[in-house]
């Protein structure tokens, strides 16, 4: 397993993964059954992550983890809206793709 690095904000250990899109995603190092990110190590030793779906559910070699941004105390405080502020994204219409 790659060495864990501390989060810049909360100093908790995190594990960096590479998503299917080739981007980096920080996840909590311990598996969590409530997580939404499937994590596994590929043949080259890289730690990969993806979102399980109905078409491609969790495989036997993958474990569910939570993205660190969902559990980082510093980020969750930052994401909280002040009183009287409305998040416009909640009211925007979804465009068909």
PDB file of C-alpha atoms in Angstrom:
ATOM      1  CA  UNK A   1       0.000   0.000   0.000  1.00  0.00           C
ATOM      2  CA  UNK A   2       1.243   3.493  -0.796  1.00  0.00           C
ATOM      3  CA  UNK A   3       2.204   5.556   2.224  1.00  0.00           C
ATOM      4  CA  UNK A   4      -0.562   7.663   3.635  1.00  0.00           C
ATOM      5  CA  UNK A   5      -0.147  11.417   3.563  1.00  0.00           C
ATOM      6  CA  UNK A   6      -1.747  13.936   5.925  1.00  0.00           C
ATOM      7  CA  UNK A   7      -4.588  16.149   4.710  1.00  0.00           C
ATOM      8  CA  UNK A   8      -3.462  19.777   4.333  1.00  0.00           C
ATOM      9  CA  UNK A   9      -6.498  21.001   6.252  1.00  0.00           C
ATOM     10  CA  UNK A  10      -7.236  18.538   9.056  1.00  0.00           C
ATOM     11  CA  UNK A  11      -3.943  16.559   9.166  1.00  0.00           C
ATOM     12  CA  UNK A  12      -5.785  13.194   9.116  1.00  0.00           C
ATOM     13  CA  UNK A  13      -4.189  10.496   6.936  1.00  0.00           C
ATOM     14  CA  UNK A  14      -5.544  10.184   3.393  1.00  0.00           C
ATOM     15  CA  UNK A  15      -4.944   7.821   0.501  1.00  0.00           C
ATOM     16  CA  UNK A  16      -4.607   9.297  -2.992  1.00  0.00           C
ATOM     17  CA  UNK A  17      -6.266   7.321  -5.790  1.00  0.00           C
ATOM     18  CA  UNK A  18      -6.540   7.727  -9.557  1.00  0.00           C
ATOM     19  CA  UNK A  19     -10.088   7.799 -10.938  1.00  0.00           C
ATOM     20  CA  UNK A  20     -11.289   6.286 -14.210  1.00  0.00           C
ATOM     21  CA  UNK A  21     -11.002   9.786 -15.714  1.00  0.00           C
ATOM     22  CA  UNK A  22      -7.322   9.958 -14.696  1.00  0.00           C
ATOM     23  CA  UNK A  23      -7.872  12.522 -11.931  1.00  0.00           C
ATOM     24  CA  UNK A  24      -6.637  12.258  -8.361  1.00  0.00           C
ATOM     25  CA  UNK A  25      -9.127  11.625  -5.557  1.00  0.00           C
ATOM     26  CA  UNK A  26      -8.321  11.595  -1.843  1.00  0.00           C
ATOM     27  CA  UNK A  27     -10.162   8.909   0.134  1.00  0.00           C
ATOM     28  CA  UNK A  28     -10.141   7.913   3.766  1.00  0.00           C
ATOM     29  CA  UNK A  29      -7.687   5.020   4.179  1.00  0.00           C
ATOM     30  CA  UNK A  30     -10.038   2.702   6.064  1.00  0.00           C
ATOM     31  CA  UNK A  31     -12.816   0.913   4.140  1.00  0.00           C
ATOM     32  CA  UNK A  32     -16.321   2.073   5.048  1.00  0.00           C
ATOM     33  CA  UNK A  33     -19.515   0.159   4.156  1.00  0.00           C
ATOM     34  CA  UNK A  34     -21.293   3.528   3.777  1.00  0.00           C
ATOM     35  CA  UNK A  35     -18.717   4.728   1.236  1.00  0.00           C
ATOM     36  CA  UNK A  36     -19.505   5.435  -2.410  1.00  0.00           C
ATOM     37  CA  UNK A  37     -16.076   4.939  -3.993  1.00  0.00           C
ATOM     38  CA  UNK A  38     -14.698   1.528  -5.001  1.00  0.00           C
ATOM     39  CA  UNK A  39     -10.920   1.341  -4.437  1.00  0.00           C
ATOM     40  CA  UNK A  40      -8.474  -1.308  -5.640  1.00  0.00           C
ATOM     41  CA  UNK A  41      -4.823  -1.713  -6.617  1.00  0.00           C
ATOM     42  CA  UNK A  42      -4.139  -2.440 -10.286  1.00  0.00           C
ATOM     43  CA  UNK A  43      -1.410  -4.637 -11.774  1.00  0.00           C
ATOM     44  CA  UNK A  44       1.154  -1.804 -11.736  1.00  0.00           C
ATOM     45  CA  UNK A  45       0.577  -1.107  -8.045  1.00  0.00           C
ATOM     46  CA  UNK A  46      -1.374   2.115  -8.589  1.00  0.00           C
ATOM     47  CA  UNK A  47      -4.377   2.699  -6.346  1.00  0.00           C
ATOM     48  CA  UNK A  48      -7.472   3.174  -8.540  1.00  0.00           C
ATOM     49  CA  UNK A  49     -10.975   4.346  -7.706  1.00  0.00           C
ATOM     50  CA  UNK A  50     -14.366   4.469  -9.403  1.00  0.00           C
ATOM     51  CA  UNK A  51     -18.048   4.877  -8.639  1.00  0.00           C
ATOM     52  CA  UNK A  52     -19.890   1.550  -8.538  1.00  0.00           C
ATOM     53  CA  UNK A  53     -23.108   1.491 -10.572  1.00  0.00           C
ATOM     54  CA  UNK A  54     -25.947  -0.880 -11.358  1.00  0.00           C
ATOM     55  CA  UNK A  55     -24.194  -1.826 -14.602  1.00  0.00           C
ATOM     56  CA  UNK A  56     -20.827  -2.409 -12.885  1.00  0.00           C
ATOM     57  CA  UNK A  57     -21.343  -3.166  -9.177  1.00  0.00           C
ATOM     58  CA  UNK A  58     -18.611  -3.586  -6.582  1.00  0.00           C
ATOM     59  CA  UNK A  59     -16.178  -6.373  -7.548  1.00  0.00           C
ATOM     60  CA  UNK A  60     -14.639  -8.846  -5.112  1.00  0.00           C
ATOM     61  CA  UNK A  61     -11.215  -7.186  -5.158  1.00  0.00           C
ATOM     62  CA  UNK A  62     -12.591  -3.689  -4.459  1.00  0.00           C
ATOM     63  CA  UNK A  63     -13.439  -2.103  -1.125  1.00  0.00           C
ATOM     64  CA  UNK A  64     -15.776   0.821  -0.488  1.00  0.00           C
ATOM     65  CA  UNK A  65     -14.187   3.982   0.870  1.00  0.00           C
ATOM     66  CA  UNK A  66     -15.488   7.478   1.547  1.00  0.00           C
ATOM     67  CA  UNK A  67     -13.997  10.432  -0.323  1.00  0.00           C
ATOM     68  CA  UNK A  68     -12.046  12.493   2.188  1.00  0.00           C
ATOM     69  CA  UNK A  69     -13.841  15.712   1.268  1.00  0.00           C
ATOM     70  CA  UNK A  70     -17.025  14.198   2.717  1.00  0.00           C
ATOM     71  CA  UNK A  71     -15.411  13.499   6.104  1.00  0.00           C
ATOM     72  CA  UNK A  72     -12.829  16.309   6.467  1.00  0.00           C
ATOM     73  CA  UNK A  73     -13.999  18.505   9.375  1.00  0.00           C
ATOM     74  CA  UNK A  74     -12.407  21.596   7.827  1.00  0.00           C
ATOM     75  CA  UNK A  75     -14.202  21.114   4.493  1.00  0.00           C
ATOM     76  CA  UNK A  76     -17.601  20.303   5.995  1.00  0.00           C
ATOM     77  CA  UNK A  77     -17.465  23.536   8.022  1.00  0.00           C
ATOM     78  CA  UNK A  78     -16.518  25.415   4.851  1.00  0.00           C
ATOM     79  CA  UNK A  79     -19.405  23.921   2.893  1.00  0.00           C
ATOM     80  CA  UNK A  80     -22.054  24.886   5.442  1.00  0.00           C
ATOM     81  CA  UNK A  81     -24.113  27.858   4.250  1.00  0.00           C
ATOM     82  CA  UNK A  82     -24.655  30.861   6.501  1.00  0.00           C
ATOM     83  CA  UNK A  83     -28.198  31.593   7.674  1.00  0.00           C
ATOM     84  CA  UNK A  84     -30.352  33.212   5.004  1.00  0.00           C
ATOM     85  CA  UNK A  85     -28.214  32.045   2.062  1.00  0.00           C
ATOM     86  CA  UNK A  86     -29.814  29.837  -0.582  1.00  0.00           C
ATOM     87  CA  UNK A  87     -27.852  27.422  -2.744  1.00  0.00           C
ATOM     88  CA  UNK A  88     -28.927  28.241  -6.320  1.00  0.00           C
ATOM     89  CA  UNK A  89     -27.777  24.872  -7.657  1.00  0.00           C
ATOM     90  CA  UNK A  90     -30.671  23.258  -5.775  1.00  0.00           C
ATOM     91  CA  UNK A  91     -33.152  25.216  -7.919  1.00  0.00           C
ATOM     92  CA  UNK A  92     -31.504  25.023 -11.345  1.00  0.00           C
ATOM     93  CA  UNK A  93     -33.114  22.916 -14.017  1.00  0.00           C
ATOM     94  CA  UNK A  94     -31.281  19.812 -15.067  1.00  0.00           C
ATOM     95  CA  UNK A  95     -30.330  19.765 -18.744  1.00  0.00           C
ATOM     96  CA  UNK A  96     -31.006  16.559 -20.624  1.00  0.00           C
ATOM     97  CA  UNK A  97     -27.803  14.952 -21.880  1.00  0.00           C
TER      98      UNK A  97
END
